PDB file of C-alpha atoms in Angstrom:
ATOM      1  CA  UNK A  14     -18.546  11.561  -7.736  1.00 28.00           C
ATOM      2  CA  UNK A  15     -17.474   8.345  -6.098  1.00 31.00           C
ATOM      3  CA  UNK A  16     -13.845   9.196  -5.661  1.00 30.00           C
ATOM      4  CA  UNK A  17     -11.425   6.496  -6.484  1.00 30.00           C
ATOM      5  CA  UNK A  18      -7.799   7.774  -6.059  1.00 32.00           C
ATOM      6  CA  UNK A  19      -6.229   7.440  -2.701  1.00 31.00           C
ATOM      7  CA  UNK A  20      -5.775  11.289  -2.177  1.00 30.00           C
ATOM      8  CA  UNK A  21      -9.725  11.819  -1.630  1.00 33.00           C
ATOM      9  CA  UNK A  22     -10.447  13.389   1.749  1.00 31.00           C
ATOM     10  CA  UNK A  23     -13.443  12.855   3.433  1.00 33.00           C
ATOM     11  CA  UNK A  24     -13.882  16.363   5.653  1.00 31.00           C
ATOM     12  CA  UNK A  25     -16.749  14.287   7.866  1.00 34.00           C
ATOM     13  CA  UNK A  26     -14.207  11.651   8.388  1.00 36.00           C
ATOM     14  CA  UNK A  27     -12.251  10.948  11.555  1.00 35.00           C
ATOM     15  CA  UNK A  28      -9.090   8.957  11.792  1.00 37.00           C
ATOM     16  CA  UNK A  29      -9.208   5.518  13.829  1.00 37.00           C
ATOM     17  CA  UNK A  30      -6.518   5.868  16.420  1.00 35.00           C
ATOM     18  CA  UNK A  31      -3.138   4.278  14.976  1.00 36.00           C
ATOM     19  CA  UNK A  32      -4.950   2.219  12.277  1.00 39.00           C
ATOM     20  CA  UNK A  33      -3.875   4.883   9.292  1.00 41.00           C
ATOM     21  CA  UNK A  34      -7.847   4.836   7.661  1.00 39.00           C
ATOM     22  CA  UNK A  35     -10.745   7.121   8.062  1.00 40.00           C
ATOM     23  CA  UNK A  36     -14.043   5.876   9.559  1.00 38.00           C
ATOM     24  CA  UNK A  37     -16.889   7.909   8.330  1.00 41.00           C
ATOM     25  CA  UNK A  38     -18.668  10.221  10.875  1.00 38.00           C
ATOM     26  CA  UNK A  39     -22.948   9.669  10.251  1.00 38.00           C
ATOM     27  CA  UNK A  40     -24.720  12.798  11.902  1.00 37.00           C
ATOM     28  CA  UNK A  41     -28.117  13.215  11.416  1.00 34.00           C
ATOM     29  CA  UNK A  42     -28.946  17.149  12.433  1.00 32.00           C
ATOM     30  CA  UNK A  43     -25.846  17.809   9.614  1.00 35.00           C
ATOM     31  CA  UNK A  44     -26.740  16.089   6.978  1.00 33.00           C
ATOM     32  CA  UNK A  45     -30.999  17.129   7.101  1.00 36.00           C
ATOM     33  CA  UNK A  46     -32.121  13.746   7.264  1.00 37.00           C
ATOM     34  CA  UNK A  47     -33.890  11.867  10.058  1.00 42.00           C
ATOM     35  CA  UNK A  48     -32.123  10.648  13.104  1.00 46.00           C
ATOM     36  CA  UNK A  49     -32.767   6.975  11.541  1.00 52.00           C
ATOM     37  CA  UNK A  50     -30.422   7.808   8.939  1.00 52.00           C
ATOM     38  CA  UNK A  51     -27.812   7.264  11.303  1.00 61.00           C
ATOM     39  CA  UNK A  52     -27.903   3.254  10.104  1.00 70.00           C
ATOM     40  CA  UNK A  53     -26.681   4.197   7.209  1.00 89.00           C
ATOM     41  CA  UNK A  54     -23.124   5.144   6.002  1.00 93.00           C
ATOM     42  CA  UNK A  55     -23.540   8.534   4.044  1.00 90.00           C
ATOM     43  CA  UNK A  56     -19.925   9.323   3.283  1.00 92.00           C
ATOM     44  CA  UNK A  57     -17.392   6.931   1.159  1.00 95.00           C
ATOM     45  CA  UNK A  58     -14.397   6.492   3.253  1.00 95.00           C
ATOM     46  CA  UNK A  59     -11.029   8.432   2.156  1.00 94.00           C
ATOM     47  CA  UNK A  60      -8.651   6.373   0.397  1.00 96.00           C
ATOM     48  CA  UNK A  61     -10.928   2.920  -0.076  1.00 97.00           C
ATOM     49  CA  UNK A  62      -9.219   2.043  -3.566  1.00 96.00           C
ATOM     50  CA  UNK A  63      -6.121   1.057  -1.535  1.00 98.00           C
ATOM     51  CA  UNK A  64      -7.509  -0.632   1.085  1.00 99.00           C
ATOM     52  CA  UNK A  65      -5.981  -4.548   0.905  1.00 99.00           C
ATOM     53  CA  UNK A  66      -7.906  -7.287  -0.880  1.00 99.00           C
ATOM     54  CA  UNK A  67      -9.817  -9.869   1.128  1.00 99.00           C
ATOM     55  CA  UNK A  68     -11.736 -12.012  -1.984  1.00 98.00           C
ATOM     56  CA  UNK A  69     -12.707 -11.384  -5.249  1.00 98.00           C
ATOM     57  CA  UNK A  70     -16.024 -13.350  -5.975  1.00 96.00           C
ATOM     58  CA  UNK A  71     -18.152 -13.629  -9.160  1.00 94.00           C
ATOM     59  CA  UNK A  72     -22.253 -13.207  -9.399  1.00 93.00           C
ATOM     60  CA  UNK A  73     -24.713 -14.881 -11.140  1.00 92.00           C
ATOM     61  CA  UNK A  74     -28.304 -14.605 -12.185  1.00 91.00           C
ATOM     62  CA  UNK A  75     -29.930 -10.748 -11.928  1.00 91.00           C
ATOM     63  CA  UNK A  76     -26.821  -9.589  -9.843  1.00 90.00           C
ATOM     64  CA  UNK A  77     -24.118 -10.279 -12.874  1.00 92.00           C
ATOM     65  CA  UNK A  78     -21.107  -9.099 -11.666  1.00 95.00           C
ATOM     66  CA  UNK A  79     -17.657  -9.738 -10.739  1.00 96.00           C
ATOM     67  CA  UNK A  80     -16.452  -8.457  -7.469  1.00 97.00           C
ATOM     68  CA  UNK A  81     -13.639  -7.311  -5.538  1.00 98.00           C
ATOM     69  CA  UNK A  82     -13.948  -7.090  -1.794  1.00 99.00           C
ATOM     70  CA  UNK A  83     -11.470  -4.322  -0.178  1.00 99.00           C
ATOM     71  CA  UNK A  84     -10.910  -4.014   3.712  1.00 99.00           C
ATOM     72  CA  UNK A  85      -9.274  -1.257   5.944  1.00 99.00           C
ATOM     73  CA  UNK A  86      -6.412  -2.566   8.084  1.00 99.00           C
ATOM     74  CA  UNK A  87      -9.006  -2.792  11.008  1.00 99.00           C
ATOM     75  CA  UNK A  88     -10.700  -5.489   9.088  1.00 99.00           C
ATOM     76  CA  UNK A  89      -7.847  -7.094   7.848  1.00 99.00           C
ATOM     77  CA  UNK A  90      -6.180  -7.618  10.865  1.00 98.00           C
ATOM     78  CA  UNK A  91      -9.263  -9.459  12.194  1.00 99.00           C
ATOM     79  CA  UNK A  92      -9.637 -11.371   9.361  1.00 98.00           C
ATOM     80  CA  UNK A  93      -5.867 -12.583   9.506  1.00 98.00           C
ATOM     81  CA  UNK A  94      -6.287 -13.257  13.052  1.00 98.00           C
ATOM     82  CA  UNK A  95      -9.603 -14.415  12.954  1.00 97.00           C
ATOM     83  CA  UNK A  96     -11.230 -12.358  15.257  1.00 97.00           C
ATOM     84  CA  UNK A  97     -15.102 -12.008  15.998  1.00 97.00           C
ATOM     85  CA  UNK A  98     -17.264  -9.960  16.190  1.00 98.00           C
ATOM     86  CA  UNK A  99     -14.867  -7.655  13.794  1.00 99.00           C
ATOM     87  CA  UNK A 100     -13.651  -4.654  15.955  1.00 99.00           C
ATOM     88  CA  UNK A 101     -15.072  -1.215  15.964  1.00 99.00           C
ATOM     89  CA  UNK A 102     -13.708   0.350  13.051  1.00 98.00           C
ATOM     90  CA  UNK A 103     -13.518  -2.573  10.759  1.00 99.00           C
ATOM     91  CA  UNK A 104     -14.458  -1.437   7.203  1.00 99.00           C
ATOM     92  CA  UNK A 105     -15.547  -3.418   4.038  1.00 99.00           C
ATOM     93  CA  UNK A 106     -15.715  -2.372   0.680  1.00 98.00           C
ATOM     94  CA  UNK A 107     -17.206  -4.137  -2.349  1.00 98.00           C
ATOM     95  CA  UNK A 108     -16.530  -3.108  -5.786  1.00 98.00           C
ATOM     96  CA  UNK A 109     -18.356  -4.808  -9.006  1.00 97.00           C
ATOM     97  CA  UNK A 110     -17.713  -4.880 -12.730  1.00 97.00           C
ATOM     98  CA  UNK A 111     -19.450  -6.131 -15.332  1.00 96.00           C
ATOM     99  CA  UNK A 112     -17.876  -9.168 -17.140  1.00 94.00           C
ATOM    100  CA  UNK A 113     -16.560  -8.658 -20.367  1.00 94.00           C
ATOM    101  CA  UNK A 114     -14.353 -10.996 -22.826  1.00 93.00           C
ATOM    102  CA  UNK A 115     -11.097 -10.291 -23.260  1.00 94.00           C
ATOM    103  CA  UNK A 116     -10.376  -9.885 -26.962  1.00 93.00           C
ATOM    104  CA  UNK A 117      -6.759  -9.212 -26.839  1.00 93.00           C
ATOM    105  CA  UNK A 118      -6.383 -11.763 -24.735  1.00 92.00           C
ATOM    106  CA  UNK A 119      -8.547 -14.985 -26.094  1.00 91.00           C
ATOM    107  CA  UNK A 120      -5.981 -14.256 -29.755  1.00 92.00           C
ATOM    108  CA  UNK A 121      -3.409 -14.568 -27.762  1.00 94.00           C
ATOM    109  CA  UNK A 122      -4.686 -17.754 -26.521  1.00 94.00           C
ATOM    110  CA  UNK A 123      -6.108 -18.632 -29.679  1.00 93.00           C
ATOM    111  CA  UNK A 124      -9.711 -19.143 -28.012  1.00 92.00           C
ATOM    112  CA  UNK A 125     -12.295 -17.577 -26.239  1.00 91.00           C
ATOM    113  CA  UNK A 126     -11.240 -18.127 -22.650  1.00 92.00           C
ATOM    114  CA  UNK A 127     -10.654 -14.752 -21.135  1.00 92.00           C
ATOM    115  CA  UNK A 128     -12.900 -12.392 -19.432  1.00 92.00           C
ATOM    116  CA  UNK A 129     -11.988  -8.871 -17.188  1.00 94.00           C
ATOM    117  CA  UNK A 130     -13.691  -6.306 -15.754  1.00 95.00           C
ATOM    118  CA  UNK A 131     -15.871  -3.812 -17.770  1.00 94.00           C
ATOM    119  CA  UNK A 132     -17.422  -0.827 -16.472  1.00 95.00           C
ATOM    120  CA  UNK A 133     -18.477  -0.254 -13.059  1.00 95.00           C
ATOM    121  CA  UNK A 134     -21.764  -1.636 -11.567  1.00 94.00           C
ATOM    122  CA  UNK A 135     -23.943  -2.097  -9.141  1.00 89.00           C
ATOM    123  CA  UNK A 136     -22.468   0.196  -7.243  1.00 93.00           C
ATOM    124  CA  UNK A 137     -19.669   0.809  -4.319  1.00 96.00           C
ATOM    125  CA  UNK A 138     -20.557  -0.567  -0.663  1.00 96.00           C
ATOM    126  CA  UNK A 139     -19.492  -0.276   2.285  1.00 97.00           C
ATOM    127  CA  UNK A 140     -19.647  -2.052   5.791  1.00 98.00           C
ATOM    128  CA  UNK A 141     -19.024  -0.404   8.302  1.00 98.00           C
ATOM    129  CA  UNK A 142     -18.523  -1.511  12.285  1.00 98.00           C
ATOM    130  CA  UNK A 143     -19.713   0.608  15.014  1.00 97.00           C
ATOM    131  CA  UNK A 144     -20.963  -1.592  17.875  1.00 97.00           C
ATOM    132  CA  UNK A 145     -22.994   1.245  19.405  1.00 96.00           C
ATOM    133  CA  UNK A 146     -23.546   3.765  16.628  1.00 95.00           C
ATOM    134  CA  UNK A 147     -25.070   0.664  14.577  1.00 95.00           C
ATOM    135  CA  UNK A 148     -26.731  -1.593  16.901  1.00 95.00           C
ATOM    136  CA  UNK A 149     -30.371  -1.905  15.621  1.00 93.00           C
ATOM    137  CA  UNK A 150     -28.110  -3.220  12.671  1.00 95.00           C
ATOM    138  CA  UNK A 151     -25.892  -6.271  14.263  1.00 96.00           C
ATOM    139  CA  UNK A 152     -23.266  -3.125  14.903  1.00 97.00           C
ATOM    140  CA  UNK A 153     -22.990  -2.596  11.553  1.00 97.00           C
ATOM    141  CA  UNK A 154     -23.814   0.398   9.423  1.00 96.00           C
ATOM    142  CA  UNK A 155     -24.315   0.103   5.353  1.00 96.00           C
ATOM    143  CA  UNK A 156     -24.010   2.457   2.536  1.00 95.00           C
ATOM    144  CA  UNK A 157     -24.067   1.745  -1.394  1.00 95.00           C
ATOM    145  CA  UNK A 158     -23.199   4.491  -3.330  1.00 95.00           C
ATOM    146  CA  UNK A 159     -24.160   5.254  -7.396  1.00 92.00           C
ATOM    147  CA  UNK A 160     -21.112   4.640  -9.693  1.00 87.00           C
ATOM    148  CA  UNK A 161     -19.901   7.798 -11.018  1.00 77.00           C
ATOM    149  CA  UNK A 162     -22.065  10.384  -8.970  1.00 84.00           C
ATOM    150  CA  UNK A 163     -20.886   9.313  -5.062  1.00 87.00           C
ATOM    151  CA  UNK A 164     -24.801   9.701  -4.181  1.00 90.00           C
ATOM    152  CA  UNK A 165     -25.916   7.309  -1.935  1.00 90.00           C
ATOM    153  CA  UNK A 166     -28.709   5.179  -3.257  1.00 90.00           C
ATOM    154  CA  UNK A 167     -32.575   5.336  -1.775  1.00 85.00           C
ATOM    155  CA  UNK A 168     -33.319   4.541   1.723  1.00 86.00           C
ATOM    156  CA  UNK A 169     -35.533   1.680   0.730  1.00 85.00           C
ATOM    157  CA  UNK A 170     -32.694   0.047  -0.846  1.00 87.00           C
ATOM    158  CA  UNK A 171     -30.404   0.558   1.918  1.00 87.00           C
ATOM    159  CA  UNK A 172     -32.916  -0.794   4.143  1.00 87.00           C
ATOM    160  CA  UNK A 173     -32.388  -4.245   2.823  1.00 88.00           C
ATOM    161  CA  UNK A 174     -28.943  -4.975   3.440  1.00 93.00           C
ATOM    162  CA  UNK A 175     -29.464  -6.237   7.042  1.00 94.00           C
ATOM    163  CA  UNK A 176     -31.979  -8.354   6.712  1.00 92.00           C
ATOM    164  CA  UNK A 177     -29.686  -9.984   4.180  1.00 92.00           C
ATOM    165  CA  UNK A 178     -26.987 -10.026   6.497  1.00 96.00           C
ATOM    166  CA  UNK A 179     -28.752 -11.647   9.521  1.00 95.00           C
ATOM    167  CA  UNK A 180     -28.727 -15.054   7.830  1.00 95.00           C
ATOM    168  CA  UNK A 181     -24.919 -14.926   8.694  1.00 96.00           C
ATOM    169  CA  UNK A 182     -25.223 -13.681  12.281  1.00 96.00           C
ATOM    170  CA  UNK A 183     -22.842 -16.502  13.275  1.00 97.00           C
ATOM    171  CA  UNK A 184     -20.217 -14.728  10.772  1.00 97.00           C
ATOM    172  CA  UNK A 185     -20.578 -11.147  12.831  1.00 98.00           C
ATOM    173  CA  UNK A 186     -23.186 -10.452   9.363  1.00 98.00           C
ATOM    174  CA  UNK A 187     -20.592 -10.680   7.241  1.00 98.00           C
ATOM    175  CA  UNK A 188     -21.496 -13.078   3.615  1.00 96.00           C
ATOM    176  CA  UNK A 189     -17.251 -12.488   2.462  1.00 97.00           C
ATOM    177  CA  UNK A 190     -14.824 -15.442   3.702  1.00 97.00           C
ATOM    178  CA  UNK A 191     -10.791 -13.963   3.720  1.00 97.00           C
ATOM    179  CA  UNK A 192      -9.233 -15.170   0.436  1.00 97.00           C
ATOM    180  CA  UNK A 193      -5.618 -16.817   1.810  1.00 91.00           C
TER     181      UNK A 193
END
């Protein structure tokens, strides 16, 4: 189950020295799958849900979602200071919702206007820096994991995210600008 209070411990997590979050810890030989799994982030990160806000962002077309993109305070930092490539350690989350009207809200202002978050979709992903660990992938690993269950979602899925993310190279792969 993805886990979505702050008190979640990740067991295969290690902390980041003096930065207060968990980075996960990818090892092939533990987790049975092939050593090429290691591109891929296979645990959700402790305490994600109260990671800072960088953006919130809204998609269109077959994606239809609305979006809230969370950072550790690795990745905050940079993006305050706007350092790149993000350091080692940097991790971003994106959480999605479907887009629903707000019927208590459009009475109150007397027309349809309003729209929130519904239920969760598309699932939770992650980001997550390792220069060395991840460097077949720009030094970044990438994990999506199923709303509800916490399973991650099938390799050929995963597979896509970097060739995605090389169109932004220039951004250290990363698509979200920081929200000031």
């Amino acid at each position: 189950m993805v886990r979505q209070d702050s008190q979640a411990q990740d067991a295969a997590s290690q902390p980041d020295a003096g930065a207060g979050t968990k980075t996960p810890v990818v090892d092939a030989a533990k987790t049975n799958q092939p050593e090429d799994a290691a591109v891929f982030v296979t645990e959700i990160p402790a305490g994600y849900r109260d990671w800072k806000l960088i953006s919130v962002a809204r998609e269109e077309g077959s994606i239809d979602d609305i979006r809230a993109v969370l950072g550790n305070d690795i990745a905050i930092k940079a993006y305050r200071e706007g350092t790149l490539p993000f350091p080692d350690g940097a991790i971003i989350a994106r959480l999605a919702w479907s887009l629903i009207p707000s019927e208590e809200n459009n009475r109150a202002f007397g027309k349809e206007q309003s729209h929130v978050a519904g239920a969760p979709k598309n699932g939770v992903q992650f980001m997550v820096k390792d220069s060395k660990k991840y460097a077949a992938t720009g030094g970044w690993g990438y994990g999506q994991f199923e709303n509800g269950s916490g399973k991650t979602v099938e390799r050929a899925k995963l597979a896509t995210c970097f060739a995605c993310h090389e169109a932004i190279q220039s951004r250290d792969y990363v698509f979200t600008h920081y929200a000031h």
